[in-house]
GROMACS .gro file of C-alpha atoms in nm:
model
  436
    1MET     CA    1  -0.288   7.761  -4.858
    2LYS     CA    2  -0.419   7.664  -4.501
    3GLN     CA    3  -0.294   7.312  -4.473
    4PRO     CA    4  -0.584   7.031  -4.406
    5GLN     CA    5  -0.633   6.903  -4.023
    6LYS     CA    6  -0.412   6.663  -3.943
    7THR     CA    7  -0.669   6.317  -3.722
    8SER     CA    8  -0.445   6.021  -3.617
    9ARG     CA    9  -0.511   5.728  -3.906
   10ARG     CA   10  -0.653   5.484  -3.600
   11HIS     CA   11  -0.888   5.740  -3.522
   12PHE     CA   12  -1.036   5.745  -3.885
   13LEU     CA   13  -0.956   5.393  -3.966
   14LYS     CA   14  -1.213   5.250  -3.664
   15ALA     CA   15  -1.457   5.507  -3.798
   16ALA     CA   16  -1.479   5.389  -4.115
   17GLY     CA   17  -1.510   5.064  -3.993
   18THR     CA   18  -1.784   5.093  -3.749
   19ALA     CA   19  -1.979   5.264  -4.111
   20ALA     CA   20  -1.858   4.978  -4.298
   21ALA     CA   21  -2.009   4.707  -3.983
   22VAL     CA   22  -2.335   4.963  -4.030
   23ALA     CA   23  -2.375   4.951  -4.412
   24GLY     CA   24  -2.326   4.567  -4.341
   25VAL     CA   25  -2.016   4.480  -4.579
   26ALA     CA   26  -1.748   4.469  -4.211
   27SER     CA   27  -1.747   4.118  -4.289
   28TYR     CA   28  -1.912   4.008  -4.575
   29VAL     CA   29  -1.797   3.692  -4.820
   30PRO     CA   30  -1.951   3.702  -5.161
   31ARG     CA   31  -2.195   3.416  -5.203
   32HIS     CA   32  -2.095   3.294  -5.589
   33VAL     CA   33  -1.776   3.257  -5.477
   34LEU     CA   34  -1.801   3.032  -5.188
   35GLY     CA   35  -1.889   2.665  -5.202
   36ALA     CA   36  -2.106   2.445  -5.012
   37ASP     CA   37  -1.892   2.426  -4.680
   38GLY     CA   38  -1.838   2.795  -4.675
   39THR     CA   39  -1.527   2.801  -4.925
   40PRO     CA   40  -1.466   2.875  -5.260
   41GLY     CA   41  -1.628   2.634  -5.538
   42ALA     CA   42  -1.407   2.458  -5.715
   43ASN     CA   43  -1.440   2.623  -6.046
   44ASP     CA   44  -1.608   2.913  -5.947
   45LYS     CA   45  -1.362   3.262  -6.046
   46VAL     CA   46  -1.273   3.453  -5.772
   47ASN     CA   47  -1.362   3.829  -5.864
   48LEU     CA   48  -1.016   4.077  -5.872
   49GLY     CA   49  -1.037   4.480  -5.793
   50VAL     CA   50  -0.773   4.717  -5.844
   51ILE     CA   51  -0.649   4.982  -5.648
   52GLY     CA   52  -0.365   5.134  -5.786
   53PHE     CA   53  -0.270   5.117  -6.161
   54GLY     CA   54   0.057   5.225  -6.234
   55ASN     CA   55   0.400   5.034  -6.364
   56ARG     CA   56   0.387   4.800  -6.062
   57CYS     CA   57   0.070   4.694  -6.100
   58LYS     CA   58   0.074   4.572  -6.492
   59TYR     CA   59   0.376   4.388  -6.343
   60VAL     CA   60   0.171   4.213  -6.054
   61MET     CA   61  -0.108   4.103  -6.403
   62GLY     CA   62   0.124   4.041  -6.556
   63GLY     CA   63   0.175   3.744  -6.350
   64THR     CA   64  -0.239   3.721  -6.224
   65LEU     CA   65  -0.435   3.751  -6.487
   66PRO     CA   66  -0.353   3.461  -6.666
   67HIS     CA   67  -0.464   3.208  -6.377
   68ASP     CA   68  -0.798   3.081  -6.530
   69ASP     CA   69  -1.003   3.119  -6.170
   70VAL     CA   70  -0.963   3.458  -6.127
   71ARG     CA   71  -1.073   3.758  -6.355
   72CYS     CA   72  -1.013   4.132  -6.250
   73ILE     CA   73  -1.368   4.329  -6.317
   74ALA     CA   74  -1.296   4.673  -6.182
   75ILE     CA   75  -0.978   4.923  -6.162
   76ALA     CA   76  -1.041   5.272  -5.937
   77ASP     CA   77  -0.715   5.500  -5.994
   78VAL     CA   78  -0.705   5.855  -5.965
   79TRP     CA   79  -0.527   5.934  -6.236
   80SER     CA   80  -0.787   5.928  -6.535
   81LYS     CA   81  -0.471   5.794  -6.718
   82HIS     CA   82  -0.448   5.535  -6.543
   83ARG     CA   83  -0.754   5.388  -6.521
   84ASP     CA   84  -0.740   5.388  -6.918
   85ASP     CA   85  -0.423   5.221  -6.955
   86GLY     CA   86  -0.548   4.947  -6.683
   87LYS     CA   87  -0.903   4.921  -6.829
   88ALA     CA   88  -0.721   4.863  -7.212
   89ILE     CA   89  -0.476   4.574  -7.055
   90VAL     CA   90  -0.768   4.374  -6.889
   91ASP     CA   91  -1.026   4.443  -7.173
   92LYS     CA   92  -0.735   4.289  -7.444
   93HIS     CA   93  -0.676   4.026  -7.224
   94TYR     CA   94  -1.037   3.911  -7.194
   95GLY     CA   95  -1.134   4.053  -7.531
   96ASN     CA   96  -1.440   4.213  -7.409
   97THR     CA   97  -1.508   4.571  -7.309
   98ASP     CA   98  -1.616   4.464  -6.962
   99CYS     CA   99  -1.381   4.634  -6.670
  100GLU     CA  100  -1.511   4.890  -6.512
  101THR     CA  101  -1.327   5.189  -6.356
  102MET     CA  102  -1.307   5.438  -6.129
  103ARG     CA  103  -1.157   5.747  -5.945
  104ASP     CA  104  -1.231   5.666  -5.602
  105PHE     CA  105  -1.185   5.330  -5.420
  106ARG     CA  106  -1.406   5.332  -5.183
  107GLU     CA  107  -1.684   5.245  -5.517
  108LEU     CA  108  -1.495   4.962  -5.567
  109LEU     CA  109  -1.490   4.887  -5.190
  110GLU     CA  110  -1.859   4.916  -5.180
  111ARG     CA  111  -1.956   4.641  -5.491
  112LYS     CA  112  -2.058   4.276  -5.308
  113ASP     CA  113  -1.954   4.144  -5.618
  114ILE     CA  114  -1.515   4.145  -5.536
  115ASP     CA  115  -1.378   3.927  -5.294
  116ALA     CA  116  -1.063   4.042  -5.344
  117VAL     CA  117  -0.805   4.356  -5.404
  118LEU     CA  118  -0.498   4.409  -5.562
  119ILE     CA  119  -0.379   4.743  -5.412
  120ALA     CA  120  -0.063   4.851  -5.594
  121THR     CA  121  -0.075   5.286  -5.454
  122GLY     CA  122   0.228   5.390  -5.363
  123ASP     CA  123   0.346   5.340  -4.990
  124ARG     CA  124   0.095   5.558  -4.864
  125TRP     CA  125  -0.160   5.403  -4.933
  126HIS     CA  126  -0.097   5.063  -4.838
  127ALA     CA  127  -0.195   5.043  -4.502
  128ALA     CA  128  -0.506   5.268  -4.485
  129ALA     CA  129  -0.639   5.107  -4.814
  130SER     CA  130  -0.578   4.746  -4.691
  131ILE     CA  131  -0.753   4.801  -4.329
  132LEU     CA  132  -1.005   4.945  -4.504
  133ALA     CA  133  -1.059   4.690  -4.776
  134ALA     CA  134  -1.065   4.435  -4.518
  135LYS     CA  135  -1.301   4.596  -4.312
  136ALA     CA  136  -1.537   4.570  -4.619
  137GLY     CA  137  -1.515   4.181  -4.620
  138LYS     CA  138  -1.245   4.192  -4.938
  139ASP     CA  139  -0.939   3.980  -4.942
  140VAL     CA  140  -0.612   4.153  -4.959
  141TYR     CA  141  -0.305   4.175  -5.207
  142SER     CA  142  -0.069   4.461  -5.047
  143GLU     CA  143   0.222   4.549  -5.248
  144LYS     CA  144   0.481   4.628  -5.027
  145PRO     CA  145   0.606   4.849  -4.790
  146CYS     CA  146   0.268   4.743  -4.637
  147GLY     CA  147   0.294   5.048  -4.398
  148ILE     CA  148   0.512   5.334  -4.388
  149THR     CA  149   0.516   5.311  -4.002
  150ILE     CA  150   0.517   5.093  -3.720
  151GLU     CA  151   0.196   5.157  -3.650
  152ASP     CA  152   0.088   5.078  -3.966
  153CYS     CA  153   0.211   4.803  -3.918
  154GLN     CA  154   0.067   4.653  -3.598
  155GLN     CA  155  -0.318   4.789  -3.677
  156LEU     CA  156  -0.315   4.674  -4.050
  157ALA     CA  157  -0.194   4.328  -3.925
  158ASP     CA  158  -0.477   4.324  -3.633
  159THR     CA  159  -0.694   4.404  -3.840
  160ILE     CA  160  -0.658   4.088  -4.134
  161THR     CA  161  -0.665   3.908  -3.825
  162ALA     CA  162  -1.002   4.010  -3.627
  163GLU     CA  163  -1.152   4.063  -4.018
  164LYS     CA  164  -1.025   3.712  -4.069
  165ARG     CA  165  -0.910   3.791  -4.352
  166VAL     CA  166  -0.702   3.678  -4.646
  167PHE     CA  167  -0.346   3.841  -4.701
  168GLN     CA  168  -0.072   3.863  -4.885
  169ALA     CA  169   0.210   4.122  -4.909
  170GLY     CA  170   0.358   4.185  -5.220
  171THR     CA  171   0.715   4.027  -5.144
  172GLN     CA  172   0.731   3.744  -5.380
  173ARG     CA  173   1.028   3.621  -5.315
  174ARG     CA  174   0.896   3.436  -5.146
  175SER     CA  175   0.773   3.268  -5.314
  176VAL     CA  176   0.990   3.183  -5.613
  177PRO     CA  177   1.243   2.883  -5.599
  178ASN     CA  178   1.630   3.024  -5.576
  179PHE     CA  179   1.512   3.189  -5.238
  180ILE     CA  180   1.328   2.914  -5.077
  181LYS     CA  181   1.562   2.740  -5.198
  182ALA     CA  182   1.822   2.963  -4.993
  183VAL     CA  183   1.641   2.902  -4.723
  184GLU     CA  184   1.619   2.582  -4.740
  185LEU     CA  185   1.943   2.503  -4.677
  186ALA     CA  186   2.019   2.764  -4.390
  187HIS     CA  187   1.729   2.532  -4.230
  188SER     CA  188   1.874   2.189  -4.342
  189GLY     CA  189   2.173   2.274  -4.144
  190LYS     CA  190   2.369   2.227  -4.381
  191LEU     CA  191   2.535   2.560  -4.325
  192GLY     CA  192   2.627   2.419  -3.960
  193GLU     CA  193   2.512   2.712  -3.748
  194LEU     CA  194   2.366   2.987  -3.872
  195GLN     CA  195   2.555   3.284  -3.764
  196THR     CA  196   2.550   3.577  -4.039
  197LEU     CA  197   2.242   3.724  -4.238
  198HIS     CA  198   2.319   3.919  -4.553
  199ALA     CA  199   2.009   4.162  -4.666
  200SER     CA  200   2.103   4.406  -4.890
  201VAL     CA  201   1.943   4.740  -4.927
  202TYR     CA  202   1.954   5.112  -5.125
  203ARG     CA  203   2.204   5.377  -4.922
  204PRO     CA  204   1.891   5.497  -4.657
  205VAL     CA  205   1.720   5.945  -4.763
  206LEU     CA  206   1.611   6.180  -4.562
  207ASP     CA  207   1.413   6.453  -4.867
  208ASN     CA  208   1.134   6.654  -4.823
  209SER     CA  209   1.174   6.831  -5.015
  210TRP     CA  210   0.899   7.009  -5.213
  211LEU     CA  211   0.899   7.054  -5.581
  212PRO     CA  212   0.738   7.372  -5.706
  213ALA     CA  213   0.381   7.473  -5.739
  214GLN     CA  214   0.170   7.361  -6.060
  215THR     CA  215  -0.132   7.472  -6.139
  216GLN     CA  216  -0.384   7.130  -5.964
  217PRO     CA  217  -0.562   7.024  -6.280
  218ALA     CA  218  -0.980   6.879  -6.198
  219GLN     CA  219  -1.054   6.633  -5.990
  220ASP     CA  220  -1.237   6.361  -6.223
  221GLU     CA  221  -0.857   6.392  -6.413
  222ILE     CA  222  -0.641   6.323  -6.125
  223ASP     CA  223  -0.781   6.352  -5.741
  224TRP     CA  224  -0.499   6.519  -5.613
  225ASN     CA  225  -0.692   6.511  -5.222
  226LEU     CA  226  -0.740   6.127  -5.274
  227TRP     CA  227  -0.362   6.057  -5.428
  228LEU     CA  228  -0.234   6.251  -5.122
  229GLY     CA  229  -0.462   6.036  -4.884
  230PRO     CA  230  -0.332   6.040  -4.518
  231ALA     CA  231   0.060   6.174  -4.627
  232ALA     CA  232   0.058   6.568  -4.535
  233TRP     CA  233  -0.036   6.827  -4.769
  234ARG     CA  234   0.148   6.945  -4.976
  235PRO     CA  235   0.117   7.140  -5.340
  236PHE     CA  236   0.034   6.956  -5.686
  237ASN     CA  237   0.306   6.836  -5.900
  238LEU     CA  238   0.242   6.700  -6.194
  239ALA     CA  239   0.548   6.470  -6.130
  240TYR     CA  240   0.484   6.309  -5.735
  241VAL     CA  241   0.205   6.100  -5.933
  242GLN     CA  242   0.425   5.999  -6.227
  243GLY     CA  243   0.665   5.866  -5.945
  244LYS     CA  244   0.851   6.154  -5.765
  245TRP     CA  245   0.739   6.067  -5.468
  246ARG     CA  246   0.957   5.827  -5.393
  247GLY     CA  247   1.201   5.914  -5.138
  248GLN     CA  248   1.025   6.178  -4.975
  249TRP     CA  249   0.980   6.094  -4.610
  250ASP     CA  250   0.609   6.175  -4.660
  251PHE     CA  251   0.582   5.903  -4.938
  252ASP     CA  252   0.771   5.633  -4.880
  253SER     CA  253   0.866   5.426  -4.612
  254GLY     CA  254   1.134   5.408  -4.404
  255ALA     CA  255   1.454   5.656  -4.528
  256ARG     CA  256   1.393   5.421  -4.875
  257LEU     CA  257   1.558   5.118  -4.656
  258LEU     CA  258   1.189   4.898  -4.706
  259ASP     CA  259   1.260   4.935  -5.047
  260TRP     CA  260   1.459   4.638  -5.105
  261GLY     CA  261   1.484   4.532  -4.721
  262ALA     CA  262   1.121   4.428  -4.734
  263HIS     CA  263   1.215   4.149  -4.968
  264THR     CA  264   1.603   4.123  -4.808
  265VAL     CA  265   1.543   4.209  -4.467
  266ASP     CA  266   1.193   3.944  -4.436
  267LEU     CA  267   1.426   3.640  -4.633
  268CYS     CA  268   1.669   3.678  -4.365
  269GLN     CA  269   1.399   3.672  -4.104
  270TRP     CA  270   1.270   3.371  -4.289
  271ALA     CA  271   1.579   3.181  -4.235
  272ASN     CA  272   1.680   3.241  -3.926
  273LYS     CA  273   1.304   3.087  -3.839
  274ALA     CA  274   1.223   3.392  -3.671
  275ASP     CA  275   0.875   3.496  -3.874
  276GLY     CA  276   0.772   3.519  -3.511
  277THR     CA  277   1.038   3.775  -3.361
  278MET     CA  278   1.258   4.023  -3.535
  279PRO     CA  279   1.635   4.189  -3.409
  280VAL     CA  280   1.659   4.308  -3.125
  281GLU     CA  281   1.959   4.540  -3.116
  282PHE     CA  282   1.984   4.766  -3.400
  283GLN     CA  283   2.360   4.883  -3.461
  284PRO     CA  284   2.416   5.197  -3.776
  285HIS     CA  285   2.803   5.281  -3.926
  286LYS     CA  286   2.943   5.383  -4.224
  287GLU     CA  287   2.848   5.083  -4.438
  288GLY     CA  288   2.474   4.923  -4.264
  289ILE     CA  289   2.305   4.824  -3.979
  290THR     CA  290   2.413   4.495  -3.786
  291CYS     CA  291   2.170   4.405  -3.614
  292LEU     CA  292   2.106   4.113  -3.367
  293TYR     CA  293   1.882   3.800  -3.292
  294GLU     CA  294   1.811   3.705  -2.868
  295ASN     CA  295   1.939   3.396  -3.064
  296GLY     CA  296   2.302   3.571  -3.106
  297VAL     CA  297   2.240   3.558  -3.490
  298LYS     CA  298   2.386   3.889  -3.639
  299LEU     CA  299   2.186   4.060  -3.923
  300GLU     CA  300   2.393   4.280  -4.199
  301ILE     CA  301   2.234   4.522  -4.360
  302ASP     CA  302   2.438   4.681  -4.647
  303PHE     CA  303   2.397   4.960  -4.834
  304LEU     CA  304   2.477   4.948  -5.178
  305ASP     CA  305   2.577   5.304  -5.367
  306ASP     CA  306   2.520   5.115  -5.744
  307PRO     CA  307   2.259   4.793  -5.594
  308PHE     CA  308   2.136   4.775  -5.975
  309GLY     CA  309   2.523   4.759  -6.091
  310ASP     CA  310   2.827   4.702  -5.969
  311ARG     CA  311   2.746   4.527  -5.616
  312SER     CA  312   3.096   4.401  -5.562
  313PRO     CA  313   3.257   4.301  -5.376
  314ASP     CA  314   2.952   4.276  -5.048
  315TYR     CA  315   2.771   4.039  -5.353
  316ILE     CA  316   2.768   3.817  -5.708
  317THR     CA  317   2.721   4.105  -5.894
  318ARG     CA  318   2.551   3.868  -6.206
  319LEU     CA  319   2.338   3.714  -5.854
  320GLY     CA  320   2.086   4.039  -5.949
  321THR     CA  321   1.890   4.195  -5.722
  322CYS     CA  322   1.849   4.222  -5.425
  323PRO     CA  323   2.069   3.919  -5.319
  324VAL     CA  324   2.098   3.766  -4.974
  325ARG     CA  325   2.352   3.559  -4.834
  326PHE     CA  326   2.357   3.338  -4.565
  327ILE     CA  327   2.636   3.242  -4.359
  328GLY     CA  328   2.720   2.953  -4.093
  329THR     CA  329   2.971   2.791  -3.955
  330GLU     CA  330   2.976   2.496  -4.236
  331GLY     CA  331   2.946   2.786  -4.548
  332TRP     CA  332   2.742   2.989  -4.661
  333VAL     CA  333   2.484   3.044  -4.991
  334GLU     CA  334   2.392   3.319  -5.207
  335THR     CA  335   2.137   3.421  -5.464
  336GLY     CA  336   1.907   3.639  -5.561
  337ASP     CA  337   1.702   3.799  -5.886
  338SER     CA  338   1.904   3.631  -6.170
  339GLY     CA  339   1.815   3.293  -6.038
  340GLU     CA  340   2.071   3.144  -6.011
  341ILE     CA  341   2.273   3.028  -5.697
  342VAL     CA  342   2.567   3.008  -5.567
  343CYS     CA  343   2.742   2.802  -5.248
  344SER     CA  344   3.107   2.820  -5.064
  345SER     CA  345   3.163   2.483  -5.159
  346PRO     CA  346   3.116   2.214  -5.428
  347ALA     CA  347   2.975   1.946  -5.184
  348LEU     CA  348   2.709   2.219  -5.138
  349GLN     CA  349   2.607   2.365  -5.455
  350LYS     CA  350   2.563   2.014  -5.582
  351GLU     CA  351   2.243   2.031  -5.341
  352ILE     CA  352   2.116   2.319  -5.608
  353THR     CA  353   1.885   2.142  -5.869
  354GLU     CA  354   1.756   2.282  -6.240
  355ASP     CA  355   1.393   2.327  -6.076
  356THR     CA  356   1.558   2.503  -5.785
  357SER     CA  357   1.685   2.751  -5.980
  358ARG     CA  358   1.694   3.020  -6.276
  359VAL     CA  359   1.333   3.160  -6.164
  360ARG     CA  360   1.390   3.553  -6.226
  361GLY     CA  361   1.319   3.611  -5.874
  362LEU     CA  362   1.090   3.924  -6.010
  363ASP     CA  363   0.815   3.670  -6.088
  364VAL     CA  364   0.477   3.708  -5.961
  365ALA     CA  365   0.307   3.439  -6.121
  366SER     CA  366   0.356   3.176  -5.809
  367HIS     CA  367   0.241   3.449  -5.571
  368SER     CA  368  -0.082   3.535  -5.628
  369ARG     CA  369  -0.072   3.158  -5.693
  370ASN     CA  370  -0.031   3.140  -5.368
  371PHE     CA  371  -0.268   3.438  -5.266
  372LEU     CA  372  -0.564   3.283  -5.527
  373ASP     CA  373  -0.508   2.944  -5.375
  374CYS     CA  374  -0.613   3.045  -4.932
  375ILE     CA  375  -0.875   3.261  -5.047
  376ARG     CA  376  -1.003   2.949  -5.111
  377SER     CA  377  -0.836   2.770  -4.836
  378ARG     CA  378  -0.817   3.002  -4.590
  379GLU     CA  379  -0.523   2.987  -4.443
  380LEU     CA  380  -0.239   3.212  -4.422
  381THR     CA  381  -0.054   3.356  -4.727
  382ALA     CA  382   0.334   3.248  -4.833
  383ALA     CA  383   0.357   3.615  -4.667
  384ASN     CA  384   0.066   3.659  -4.455
  385GLN     CA  385  -0.033   3.896  -4.195
  386ASN     CA  386   0.219   3.793  -3.942
  387VAL     CA  387   0.529   3.757  -4.131
  388MET     CA  388   0.450   4.089  -4.281
  389ARG     CA  389   0.509   4.258  -4.009
  390LYS     CA  390   0.791   4.126  -3.827
  391SER     CA  391   0.966   4.193  -4.090
  392HIS     CA  392   0.875   4.573  -4.148
  393ILE     CA  393   0.885   4.689  -3.797
  394ALA     CA  394   1.269   4.487  -3.795
  395CYS     CA  395   1.326   4.722  -4.124
  396HIS     CA  396   1.160   5.041  -3.968
  397ALA     CA  397   1.378   4.954  -3.653
  398ALA     CA  398   1.688   4.932  -3.813
  399ALA     CA  399   1.576   5.297  -4.044
  400ALA     CA  400   1.533   5.452  -3.670
  401ALA     CA  401   1.883   5.366  -3.559
  402TRP     CA  402   2.009   5.584  -3.956
  403ILE     CA  403   1.772   5.820  -3.873
  404PHE     CA  404   1.933   5.905  -3.520
  405ASP     CA  405   2.288   5.725  -3.580
  406ARG     CA  406   2.231   5.564  -3.295
  407LYS     CA  407   2.240   5.167  -3.122
  408LEU     CA  408   1.886   5.076  -3.053
  409ALA     CA  409   1.626   4.842  -2.872
  410ILE     CA  410   1.364   4.676  -2.929
  411ASP     CA  411   1.119   4.457  -2.747
  412PRO     CA  412   1.058   4.289  -3.002
  413GLN     CA  413   0.696   4.117  -2.882
  414LYS     CA  414   0.548   4.432  -2.747
  415GLU     CA  415   0.688   4.637  -3.146
  416VAL     CA  416   0.830   4.962  -2.860
  417PHE     CA  417   1.183   5.083  -2.851
  418VAL     CA  418   1.333   5.045  -2.501
  419ASN     CA  419   1.382   5.339  -2.318
  420ASP     CA  420   1.400   5.621  -2.571
  421ALA     CA  421   1.129   5.841  -2.621
  422ASP     CA  422   1.282   5.911  -2.950
  423ALA     CA  423   1.267   5.625  -3.110
  424ASN     CA  424   0.920   5.579  -2.993
  425GLY     CA  425   0.743   5.880  -3.146
  426LEU     CA  426   0.858   5.752  -3.462
  427ILE     CA  427   0.586   5.489  -3.414
  428SER     CA  428   0.359   5.646  -3.577
  429ARG     CA  429   0.289   5.982  -3.789
  430PRO     CA  430  -0.004   6.233  -3.798
  431ASP     CA  431  -0.300   6.196  -4.056
  432ARG     CA  432  -0.462   6.372  -4.328
  433ILE     CA  433  -0.826   6.411  -4.304
  434TRP     CA  434  -0.858   6.335  -4.654
  435ASN     CA  435  -1.243   6.241  -4.666
  436VAL     CA  436  -1.403   6.605  -4.637
   0.00000   0.00000   0.00000
């Protein structure tokens, strides 16, 4: 079977954006959600559309639907099973049958009564769908990783800023109390001068093997072309749609380093007050990647062989998944998804109060609350496009160093590798034409 022609995502999205502008939706903000001064009215609900309704989306919606000022009114998914599952959950929550479903998310973006979208597709679609949503005048909550290339992250951040949309990356640990407290300790000087940051990640993988071809279902059951989207063509296999895409280079992000790195490296960026920059050197080794910031702080990206099990000796296992550790000249702090915070001394431990711990790091209620509040205020969210851009690109740069197995240097402002054409070749990928 002949593979469809490929083009650049930049070319397609530019064309799509022009078409949207002609249609009059590029900067549309629904009238009903605006107050007299152009900001959302205090008593108005934010109408939410969902793009991609799998297991992760169910979890995010569990922390979003209970907010009184949001209402999910439409779900788009390429798989009929997911559409039906999503509608059942939303309708049960509201006690009606009003939630509409559609196969093609572009129909959802055309609706003028939708103010914001939650994008919870697989990684391959996050950037492209977010950009199209922003150009259609929607505010965007995108699950992470928000882009599977450096160029994805750049274009997404640029578009959100140009379109004046509110954006929240699904790196919800920026809104969870124990992680916030750990960062506050790093910022306060109570750890002394910050020296080393530790971010836990899976051990990276490179895999692009194809599963056996299966008979492709009818488009309305599973739209395989739309599922693939900008990713390279391959024959249909149901396992991909069920989640087997993870770890595949064509579908995943940075040799899977961003699966946790989008959270843990991001928290280290925050602790180092580095949201506007990133490490400038990335040195891979057997057990991880050592990264160096311009201010001399070192970031250790640690590979975990058993990330969901025994995380010792590098981390305290009982602290849970996605652990981070911040080390200064006067002490250290470590925390993870259990909500517990452990410090290096009794004096530091006294800084930890009950209200800053014991909230599970997987909770998304505060993060979605922050998103909804910023839709009204038009302020930057906790994990806005600029935060996402630098932390994601740092992860992609680390992954590139691991892939090439050599030290790489990057210009943190130009966001290009220094004197390394091979590494710069990973900044973007050719994308498939899917919308024909």
